[in-house]
Amino acid sequence: MNGIILQITVEEFKAYLNAAVQKTLDNYVPPKDEVEYLTREEVAKKLRISLPTLHAHVKKGILKKHPVGGRVLFRKDEIDELLLSGQSIKYRRR
């Protein structure tokens, strides 16, 4: 086995390692197609509404559900967009 043995200080090794890690992180691009989902309970808690109110909003079309493997999930980006829009989603009696 032919190899080169370098004698460097611990500080030089740390600097080299930090530079290599930083270069890798600078070139990293996170995947865009990964969608984060929230459960009904997480959405209700985030929106500060009850589960029956959440169900009513789904029926009215205010919120869109995404059935995934027998579960009802909601896209996190859609919920965040709803929150940012300022639209009131509290249940109101008629």
PDB file of N, CA and C in Angstrom:
ATOM      1  N   MET A   1       0.844  -1.165   0.000  1.00  0.00           N
ATOM      2  CA  MET A   1       0.000   0.000   0.000  1.00  0.00           C
ATOM      3  C   MET A   1       0.895   1.236   0.000  1.00  0.00           C
ATOM      4  N   ASN A   2       0.744   2.026  -1.009  1.00  0.00           N
ATOM      5  CA  ASN A   2       1.503   3.270  -1.086  1.00  0.00           C
ATOM      6  C   ASN A   2       0.647   4.405  -0.563  1.00  0.00           C
ATOM      7  N   GLY A   3       1.168   5.142   0.337  1.00  0.00           N
ATOM      8  CA  GLY A   3       0.421   6.266   0.890  1.00  0.00           C
ATOM      9  C   GLY A   3       1.385   7.335   1.345  1.00  0.00           C
ATOM     10  N   ILE A   4       0.828   8.483   1.472  1.00  0.00           N
ATOM     11  CA  ILE A   4       1.627   9.608   1.928  1.00  0.00           C
ATOM     12  C   ILE A   4       1.160   9.956   3.330  1.00  0.00           C
ATOM     13  N   ILE A   5       2.059  10.035   4.221  1.00  0.00           N
ATOM     14  CA  ILE A   5       1.742  10.403   5.588  1.00  0.00           C
ATOM     15  C   ILE A   5       2.139  11.859   5.773  1.00  0.00           C
ATOM     16  N   LEU A   6       1.171  12.647   6.157  1.00  0.00           N
ATOM     17  CA  LEU A   6       1.412  14.069   6.374  1.00  0.00           C
ATOM     18  C   LEU A   6       1.416  14.350   7.869  1.00  0.00           C
ATOM     19  N   GLN A   7       2.293  15.150   8.264  1.00  0.00           N
ATOM     20  CA  GLN A   7       2.307  15.569   9.652  1.00  0.00           C
ATOM     21  C   GLN A   7       1.788  16.995   9.710  1.00  0.00           C
ATOM     22  N   ILE A   8       0.560  17.111  10.217  1.00  0.00           N
ATOM     23  CA  ILE A   8      -0.045  18.429  10.352  1.00  0.00           C
ATOM     24  C   ILE A   8      -0.536  18.582  11.786  1.00  0.00           C
ATOM     25  N   THR A   9      -0.717  19.811  12.183  1.00  0.00           N
ATOM     26  CA  THR A   9      -1.199  20.063  13.537  1.00  0.00           C
ATOM     27  C   THR A   9      -2.701  19.834  13.600  1.00  0.00           C
ATOM     28  N   VAL A  10      -3.186  19.736  14.807  1.00  0.00           N
ATOM     29  CA  VAL A  10      -4.619  19.538  15.007  1.00  0.00           C
ATOM     30  C   VAL A  10      -5.394  20.735  14.453  1.00  0.00           C
ATOM     31  N   GLU A  11      -4.879  21.929  14.636  1.00  0.00           N
ATOM     32  CA  GLU A  11      -5.549  23.129  14.143  1.00  0.00           C
ATOM     33  C   GLU A  11      -5.620  23.133  12.617  1.00  0.00           C
ATOM     34  N   GLU A  12      -4.542  22.711  11.956  1.00  0.00           N
ATOM     35  CA  GLU A  12      -4.544  22.637  10.496  1.00  0.00           C
ATOM     36  C   GLU A  12      -5.562  21.610  10.007  1.00  0.00           C
ATOM     37  N   PHE A  13      -5.651  20.478  10.710  1.00  0.00           N
ATOM     38  CA  PHE A  13      -6.616  19.441  10.353  1.00  0.00           C
ATOM     39  C   PHE A  13      -8.041  19.954  10.532  1.00  0.00           C
ATOM     40  N   LYS A  14      -8.295  20.654  11.638  1.00  0.00           N
ATOM     41  CA  LYS A  14      -9.627  21.217  11.875  1.00  0.00           C
ATOM     42  C   LYS A  14      -9.998  22.223  10.791  1.00  0.00           C
ATOM     43  N   ALA A  15      -9.053  23.068  10.421  1.00  0.00           N
ATOM     44  CA  ALA A  15      -9.307  24.063   9.381  1.00  0.00           C
ATOM     45  C   ALA A  15      -9.615  23.385   8.049  1.00  0.00           C
ATOM     46  N   TYR A  16      -8.844  22.354   7.707  1.00  0.00           N
ATOM     47  CA  TYR A  16      -9.066  21.620   6.461  1.00  0.00           C
ATOM     48  C   TYR A  16     -10.440  20.955   6.487  1.00  0.00           C
ATOM     49  N   LEU A  17     -10.773  20.328   7.602  1.00  0.00           N
ATOM     50  CA  LEU A  17     -12.049  19.630   7.729  1.00  0.00           C
ATOM     51  C   LEU A  17     -13.215  20.623   7.671  1.00  0.00           C
ATOM     52  N   ASN A  18     -13.099  21.749   8.362  1.00  0.00           N
ATOM     53  CA  ASN A  18     -14.144  22.770   8.318  1.00  0.00           C
ATOM     54  C   ASN A  18     -14.347  23.302   6.907  1.00  0.00           C
ATOM     55  N   ALA A  19     -13.267  23.523   6.181  1.00  0.00           N
ATOM     56  CA  ALA A  19     -13.363  24.019   4.801  1.00  0.00           C
ATOM     57  C   ALA A  19     -14.065  22.992   3.914  1.00  0.00           C
ATOM     58  N   ALA A  20     -13.740  21.718   4.097  1.00  0.00           N
ATOM     59  CA  ALA A  20     -14.356  20.666   3.286  1.00  0.00           C
ATOM     60  C   ALA A  20     -15.851  20.557   3.589  1.00  0.00           C
ATOM     61  N   VAL A  21     -16.210  20.619   4.861  1.00  0.00           N
ATOM     62  CA  VAL A  21     -17.624  20.539   5.239  1.00  0.00           C
ATOM     63  C   VAL A  21     -18.377  21.764   4.723  1.00  0.00           C
ATOM     64  N   GLN A  22     -17.787  22.940   4.862  1.00  0.00           N
ATOM     65  CA  GLN A  22     -18.440  24.167   4.394  1.00  0.00           C
ATOM     66  C   GLN A  22     -18.652  24.142   2.883  1.00  0.00           C
ATOM     67  N   LYS A  23     -17.676  23.624   2.142  1.00  0.00           N
ATOM     68  CA  LYS A  23     -17.804  23.524   0.685  1.00  0.00           C
ATOM     69  C   LYS A  23     -18.953  22.588   0.320  1.00  0.00           C
ATOM     70  N   THR A  24     -19.057  21.478   1.040  1.00  0.00           N
ATOM     71  CA  THR A  24     -20.141  20.527   0.789  1.00  0.00           C
ATOM     72  C   THR A  24     -21.492  21.159   1.099  1.00  0.00           C
ATOM     73  N   LEU A  25     -21.593  21.875   2.215  1.00  0.00           N
ATOM     74  CA  LEU A  25     -22.854  22.516   2.588  1.00  0.00           C
ATOM     75  C   LEU A  25     -23.243  23.625   1.611  1.00  0.00           C
ATOM     76  N   ASP A  26     -22.256  24.349   1.102  1.00  0.00           N
ATOM     77  CA  ASP A  26     -22.536  25.413   0.139  1.00  0.00           C
ATOM     78  C   ASP A  26     -23.102  24.856  -1.162  1.00  0.00           C
ATOM     79  N   ASN A  27     -22.694  23.664  -1.534  1.00  0.00           N
ATOM     80  CA  ASN A  27     -23.150  23.052  -2.783  1.00  0.00           C
ATOM     81  C   ASN A  27     -24.431  22.246  -2.622  1.00  0.00           C
ATOM     82  N   TYR A  28     -24.903  22.071  -1.378  1.00  0.00           N
ATOM     83  CA  TYR A  28     -26.091  21.259  -1.131  1.00  0.00           C
ATOM     84  C   TYR A  28     -27.352  22.019  -1.522  1.00  0.00           C
ATOM     85  N   VAL A  29     -28.202  21.349  -2.274  1.00  0.00           N
ATOM     86  CA  VAL A  29     -29.502  21.900  -2.648  1.00  0.00           C
ATOM     87  C   VAL A  29     -30.552  20.909  -2.157  1.00  0.00           C
ATOM     88  N   PRO A  30     -31.417  21.331  -1.213  1.00  0.00           N
ATOM     89  CA  PRO A  30     -32.415  20.393  -0.706  1.00  0.00           C
ATOM     90  C   PRO A  30     -33.417  20.023  -1.791  1.00  0.00           C
ATOM     91  N   PRO A  31     -33.923  18.806  -1.754  1.00  0.00           N
ATOM     92  CA  PRO A  31     -34.907  18.384  -2.759  1.00  0.00           C
ATOM     93  C   PRO A  31     -36.180  19.210  -2.645  1.00  0.00           C
ATOM     94  N   LYS A  32     -36.705  19.605  -3.786  1.00  0.00           N
ATOM     95  CA  LYS A  32     -37.893  20.463  -3.826  1.00  0.00           C
ATOM     96  C   LYS A  32     -39.195  19.653  -3.803  1.00  0.00           C
ATOM     97  N   ASP A  33     -39.141  18.385  -4.175  1.00  0.00           N
ATOM     98  CA  ASP A  33     -40.363  17.612  -4.321  1.00  0.00           C
ATOM     99  C   ASP A  33     -40.820  16.940  -3.033  1.00  0.00           C
ATOM    100  N   GLU A  34     -40.097  17.124  -1.923  1.00  0.00           N
ATOM    101  CA  GLU A  34     -40.526  16.556  -0.664  1.00  0.00           C
ATOM    102  C   GLU A  34     -41.588  17.461  -0.063  1.00  0.00           C
ATOM    103  N   VAL A  35     -42.762  16.894   0.196  1.00  0.00           N
ATOM    104  CA  VAL A  35     -43.868  17.655   0.755  1.00  0.00           C
ATOM    105  C   VAL A  35     -44.058  17.204   2.192  1.00  0.00           C
ATOM    106  N   GLU A  36     -44.189  18.167   3.086  1.00  0.00           N
ATOM    107  CA  GLU A  36     -44.404  17.844   4.487  1.00  0.00           C
ATOM    108  C   GLU A  36     -45.903  17.861   4.764  1.00  0.00           C
ATOM    109  N   TYR A  37     -46.365  16.834   5.447  1.00  0.00           N
ATOM    110  CA  TYR A  37     -47.780  16.711   5.762  1.00  0.00           C
ATOM    111  C   TYR A  37     -48.007  16.837   7.257  1.00  0.00           C
ATOM    112  N   LEU A  38     -49.212  17.296   7.621  1.00  0.00           N
ATOM    113  CA  LEU A  38     -49.622  17.404   9.014  1.00  0.00           C
ATOM    114  C   LEU A  38     -50.865  16.554   9.229  1.00  0.00           C
ATOM    115  N   THR A  39     -51.002  16.010  10.433  1.00  0.00           N
ATOM    116  CA  THR A  39     -52.197  15.237  10.773  1.00  0.00           C
ATOM    117  C   THR A  39     -53.337  16.196  11.118  1.00  0.00           C
ATOM    118  N   ARG A  40     -54.528  15.631  11.278  1.00  0.00           N
ATOM    119  CA  ARG A  40     -55.692  16.442  11.643  1.00  0.00           C
ATOM    120  C   ARG A  40     -55.465  17.145  12.978  1.00  0.00           C
ATOM    121  N   GLU A  41     -54.896  16.415  13.925  1.00  0.00           N
ATOM    122  CA  GLU A  41     -54.655  16.975  15.249  1.00  0.00           C
ATOM    123  C   GLU A  41     -53.645  18.120  15.190  1.00  0.00           C
ATOM    124  N   GLU A  42     -52.596  17.952  14.390  1.00  0.00           N
ATOM    125  CA  GLU A  42     -51.579  19.000  14.262  1.00  0.00           C
ATOM    126  C   GLU A  42     -52.162  20.255  13.615  1.00  0.00           C
ATOM    127  N   VAL A  43     -53.001  20.063  12.595  1.00  0.00           N
ATOM    128  CA  VAL A  43     -53.616  21.207  11.911  1.00  0.00           C
ATOM    129  C   VAL A  43     -54.570  21.930  12.858  1.00  0.00           C
ATOM    130  N   ALA A  44     -55.394  21.167  13.576  1.00  0.00           N
ATOM    131  CA  ALA A  44     -56.343  21.789  14.507  1.00  0.00           C
ATOM    132  C   ALA A  44     -55.600  22.584  15.574  1.00  0.00           C
ATOM    133  N   LYS A  45     -54.522  22.043  16.080  1.00  0.00           N
ATOM    134  CA  LYS A  45     -53.741  22.746  17.092  1.00  0.00           C
ATOM    135  C   LYS A  45     -53.100  24.006  16.505  1.00  0.00           C
ATOM    136  N   LYS A  46     -52.557  23.891  15.293  1.00  0.00           N
ATOM    137  CA  LYS A  46     -51.894  25.032  14.660  1.00  0.00           C
ATOM    138  C   LYS A  46     -52.882  26.149  14.349  1.00  0.00           C
ATOM    139  N   LEU A  47     -54.088  25.782  13.925  1.00  0.00           N
ATOM    140  CA  LEU A  47     -55.110  26.772  13.584  1.00  0.00           C
ATOM    141  C   LEU A  47     -55.944  27.187  14.789  1.00  0.00           C
ATOM    142  N   ARG A  48     -55.740  26.499  15.912  1.00  0.00           N
ATOM    143  CA  ARG A  48     -56.483  26.761  17.150  1.00  0.00           C
ATOM    144  C   ARG A  48     -57.980  26.594  16.950  1.00  0.00           C
ATOM    145  N   ILE A  49     -58.338  25.469  16.338  1.00  0.00           N
ATOM    146  CA  ILE A  49     -59.740  25.123  16.135  1.00  0.00           C
ATOM    147  C   ILE A  49     -59.940  23.684  16.591  1.00  0.00           C
ATOM    148  N   SER A  50     -61.200  23.283  16.762  1.00  0.00           N
ATOM    149  CA  SER A  50     -61.499  21.915  17.177  1.00  0.00           C
ATOM    150  C   SER A  50     -61.521  20.987  15.955  1.00  0.00           C
ATOM    151  N   LEU A  51     -61.501  19.687  16.223  1.00  0.00           N
ATOM    152  CA  LEU A  51     -61.560  18.720  15.121  1.00  0.00           C
ATOM    153  C   LEU A  51     -62.891  18.801  14.358  1.00  0.00           C
ATOM    154  N   PRO A  52     -64.044  18.963  15.047  1.00  0.00           N
ATOM    155  CA  PRO A  52     -65.293  19.133  14.277  1.00  0.00           C
ATOM    156  C   PRO A  52     -65.280  20.374  13.387  1.00  0.00           C
ATOM    157  N   THR A  53     -64.664  21.461  13.861  1.00  0.00           N
ATOM    158  CA  THR A  53     -64.560  22.671  13.043  1.00  0.00           C
ATOM    159  C   THR A  53     -63.651  22.416  11.843  1.00  0.00           C
ATOM    160  N   LEU A  54     -62.574  21.692  12.067  1.00  0.00           N
ATOM    161  CA  LEU A  54     -61.677  21.324  10.963  1.00  0.00           C
ATOM    162  C   LEU A  54     -62.433  20.519   9.917  1.00  0.00           C
ATOM    163  N   HIS A  55     -63.221  19.560  10.375  1.00  0.00           N
ATOM    164  CA  HIS A  55     -64.016  18.740   9.449  1.00  0.00           C
ATOM    165  C   HIS A  55     -65.001  19.612   8.659  1.00  0.00           C
ATOM    166  N   ALA A  56     -65.625  20.592   9.335  1.00  0.00           N
ATOM    167  CA  ALA A  56     -66.571  21.484   8.653  1.00  0.00           C
ATOM    168  C   ALA A  56     -65.855  22.315   7.591  1.00  0.00           C
ATOM    169  N   HIS A  57     -64.658  22.767   7.876  1.00  0.00           N
ATOM    170  CA  HIS A  57     -63.894  23.548   6.894  1.00  0.00           C
ATOM    171  C   HIS A  57     -63.499  22.701   5.684  1.00  0.00           C
ATOM    172  N   VAL A  58     -63.227  21.435   5.917  1.00  0.00           N
ATOM    173  CA  VAL A  58     -62.902  20.540   4.800  1.00  0.00           C
ATOM    174  C   VAL A  58     -64.147  20.357   3.930  1.00  0.00           C
ATOM    175  N   LYS A  59     -65.299  20.169   4.551  1.00  0.00           N
ATOM    176  CA  LYS A  59     -66.542  19.989   3.798  1.00  0.00           C
ATOM    177  C   LYS A  59     -66.898  21.239   2.991  1.00  0.00           C
ATOM    178  N   LYS A  60     -66.608  22.422   3.558  1.00  0.00           N
ATOM    179  CA  LYS A  60     -66.903  23.681   2.859  1.00  0.00           C
ATOM    180  C   LYS A  60     -65.877  24.006   1.782  1.00  0.00           C
ATOM    181  N   GLY A  61     -64.750  23.311   1.784  1.00  0.00           N
ATOM    182  CA  GLY A  61     -63.719  23.564   0.793  1.00  0.00           C
ATOM    183  C   GLY A  61     -62.702  24.617   1.209  1.00  0.00           C
ATOM    184  N   ILE A  62     -62.775  25.060   2.457  1.00  0.00           N
ATOM    185  CA  ILE A  62     -61.802  26.044   2.951  1.00  0.00           C
ATOM    186  C   ILE A  62     -60.426  25.394   3.073  1.00  0.00           C
ATOM    187  N   LEU A  63     -60.412  24.157   3.519  1.00  0.00           N
ATOM    188  CA  LEU A  63     -59.172  23.377   3.644  1.00  0.00           C
ATOM    189  C   LEU A  63     -59.257  22.162   2.740  1.00  0.00           C
ATOM    190  N   LYS A  64     -58.136  21.772   2.194  1.00  0.00           N
ATOM    191  CA  LYS A  64     -58.092  20.622   1.300  1.00  0.00           C
ATOM    192  C   LYS A  64     -57.370  19.474   1.999  1.00  0.00           C
ATOM    193  N   LYS A  65     -58.030  18.326   2.083  1.00  0.00           N
ATOM    194  CA  LYS A  65     -57.403  17.154   2.703  1.00  0.00           C
ATOM    195  C   LYS A  65     -56.737  16.306   1.630  1.00  0.00           C
ATOM    196  N   HIS A  66     -55.748  15.554   2.055  1.00  0.00           N
ATOM    197  CA  HIS A  66     -55.009  14.667   1.157  1.00  0.00           C
ATOM    198  C   HIS A  66     -54.972  13.281   1.780  1.00  0.00           C
ATOM    199  N   PRO A  67     -55.842  12.369   1.319  1.00  0.00           N
ATOM    200  CA  PRO A  67     -55.796  11.007   1.863  1.00  0.00           C
ATOM    201  C   PRO A  67     -54.503  10.308   1.437  1.00  0.00           C
ATOM    202  N   VAL A  68     -53.754   9.837   2.424  1.00  0.00           N
ATOM    203  CA  VAL A  68     -52.493   9.153   2.159  1.00  0.00           C
ATOM    204  C   VAL A  68     -52.499   7.861   2.962  1.00  0.00           C
ATOM    205  N   GLY A  69     -52.584   6.741   2.267  1.00  0.00           N
ATOM    206  CA  GLY A  69     -52.526   5.444   2.936  1.00  0.00           C
ATOM    207  C   GLY A  69     -53.596   5.253   3.991  1.00  0.00           C
ATOM    208  N   GLY A  70     -54.806   5.675   3.720  1.00  0.00           N
ATOM    209  CA  GLY A  70     -55.888   5.500   4.676  1.00  0.00           C
ATOM    210  C   GLY A  70     -55.926   6.557   5.767  1.00  0.00           C
ATOM    211  N   ARG A  71     -55.036   7.515   5.710  1.00  0.00           N
ATOM    212  CA  ARG A  71     -55.003   8.599   6.697  1.00  0.00           C
ATOM    213  C   ARG A  71     -55.381   9.905   6.021  1.00  0.00           C
ATOM    214  N   VAL A  72     -55.934  10.812   6.792  1.00  0.00           N
ATOM    215  CA  VAL A  72     -56.265  12.145   6.274  1.00  0.00           C
ATOM    216  C   VAL A  72     -55.158  13.088   6.717  1.00  0.00           C
ATOM    217  N   LEU A  73     -54.435  13.625   5.749  1.00  0.00           N
ATOM    218  CA  LEU A  73     -53.345  14.534   6.032  1.00  0.00           C
ATOM    219  C   LEU A  73     -53.565  15.851   5.300  1.00  0.00           C
ATOM    220  N   PHE A  74     -52.865  16.866   5.754  1.00  0.00           N
ATOM    221  CA  PHE A  74     -52.951  18.192   5.159  1.00  0.00           C
ATOM    222  C   PHE A  74     -51.542  18.661   4.834  1.00  0.00           C
ATOM    223  N   ARG A  75     -51.380  19.312   3.689  1.00  0.00           N
ATOM    224  CA  ARG A  75     -50.057  19.817   3.305  1.00  0.00           C
ATOM    225  C   ARG A  75     -49.698  21.014   4.174  1.00  0.00           C
ATOM    226  N   LYS A  76     -48.504  20.976   4.738  1.00  0.00           N
ATOM    227  CA  LYS A  76     -48.051  22.030   5.635  1.00  0.00           C
ATOM    228  C   LYS A  76     -47.969  23.370   4.914  1.00  0.00           C
ATOM    229  N   ASP A  77     -47.520  23.364   3.664  1.00  0.00           N
ATOM    230  CA  ASP A  77     -47.402  24.633   2.933  1.00  0.00           C
ATOM    231  C   ASP A  77     -48.768  25.277   2.700  1.00  0.00           C
ATOM    232  N   GLU A  78     -49.812  24.468   2.503  1.00  0.00           N
ATOM    233  CA  GLU A  78     -51.157  25.016   2.311  1.00  0.00           C
ATOM    234  C   GLU A  78     -51.690  25.630   3.608  1.00  0.00           C
ATOM    235  N   ILE A  79     -51.404  24.975   4.731  1.00  0.00           N
ATOM    236  CA  ILE A  79     -51.847  25.492   6.022  1.00  0.00           C
ATOM    237  C   ILE A  79     -51.108  26.788   6.342  1.00  0.00           C
ATOM    238  N   ASP A  80     -49.802  26.818   6.088  1.00  0.00           N
ATOM    239  CA  ASP A  80     -49.022  28.038   6.322  1.00  0.00           C
ATOM    240  C   ASP A  80     -49.515  29.184   5.443  1.00  0.00           C
ATOM    241  N   GLU A  81     -49.855  28.865   4.208  1.00  0.00           N
ATOM    242  CA  GLU A  81     -50.374  29.887   3.280  1.00  0.00           C
ATOM    243  C   GLU A  81     -51.696  30.452   3.790  1.00  0.00           C
ATOM    244  N   LEU A  82     -52.546  29.582   4.323  1.00  0.00           N
ATOM    245  CA  LEU A  82     -53.826  30.022   4.880  1.00  0.00           C
ATOM    246  C   LEU A  82     -53.596  30.948   6.071  1.00  0.00           C
ATOM    247  N   LEU A  83     -52.638  30.596   6.922  1.00  0.00           N
ATOM    248  CA  LEU A  83     -52.335  31.441   8.073  1.00  0.00           C
ATOM    249  C   LEU A  83     -51.785  32.800   7.647  1.00  0.00           C
ATOM    250  N   LEU A  84     -50.937  32.805   6.637  1.00  0.00           N
ATOM    251  CA  LEU A  84     -50.347  34.052   6.167  1.00  0.00           C
ATOM    252  C   LEU A  84     -51.363  34.953   5.459  1.00  0.00           C
ATOM    253  N   SER A  85     -52.401  34.341   4.890  1.00  0.00           N
ATOM    254  CA  SER A  85     -53.399  35.129   4.171  1.00  0.00           C
ATOM    255  C   SER A  85     -54.245  35.981   5.115  1.00  0.00           C
ATOM    256  N   GLY A  86     -54.287  35.595   6.388  1.00  0.00           N
ATOM    257  CA  GLY A  86     -55.064  36.361   7.361  1.00  0.00           C
ATOM    258  C   GLY A  86     -56.542  36.038   7.335  1.00  0.00           C
ATOM    259  N   GLN A  87     -56.928  35.060   6.542  1.00  0.00           N
ATOM    260  CA  GLN A  87     -58.332  34.671   6.453  1.00  0.00           C
ATOM    261  C   GLN A  87     -58.778  34.062   7.776  1.00  0.00           C
ATOM    262  N   SER A  88     -59.910  34.514   8.300  1.00  0.00           N
ATOM    263  CA  SER A  88     -60.425  33.981   9.555  1.00  0.00           C
ATOM    264  C   SER A  88     -61.007  32.593   9.304  1.00  0.00           C
ATOM    265  N   ILE A  89     -60.610  31.636  10.127  1.00  0.00           N
ATOM    266  CA  ILE A  89     -61.104  30.277   9.943  1.00  0.00           C
ATOM    267  C   ILE A  89     -61.820  29.770  11.178  1.00  0.00           C
ATOM    268  N   LYS A  90     -62.097  30.656  12.106  1.00  0.00           N
ATOM    269  CA  LYS A  90     -62.839  30.261  13.312  1.00  0.00           C
ATOM    270  C   LYS A  90     -64.284  29.955  12.922  1.00  0.00           C
ATOM    271  N   TYR A  91     -64.879  29.015  13.637  1.00  0.00           N
ATOM    272  CA  TYR A  91     -66.255  28.636  13.370  1.00  0.00           C
ATOM    273  C   TYR A  91     -67.189  29.738  13.871  1.00  0.00           C
ATOM    274  N   ARG A  92     -68.147  30.102  13.053  1.00  0.00           N
ATOM    275  CA  ARG A  92     -69.137  31.107  13.437  1.00  0.00           C
ATOM    276  C   ARG A  92     -70.535  30.504  13.314  1.00  0.00           C
ATOM    277  N   ARG A  93     -71.329  30.699  14.355  1.00  0.00           N
ATOM    278  CA  ARG A  93     -72.705  30.233  14.274  1.00  0.00           C
ATOM    279  C   ARG A  93     -73.502  31.197  13.433  1.00  0.00           C
ATOM    280  N   ARG A  94     -74.479  30.663  12.740  1.00  0.00           N
ATOM    281  CA  ARG A  94     -75.304  31.517  11.863  1.00  0.00           C
ATOM    282  C   ARG A  94     -76.458  32.106  12.608  1.00  0.00           C
TER     283      ARG A  94
END
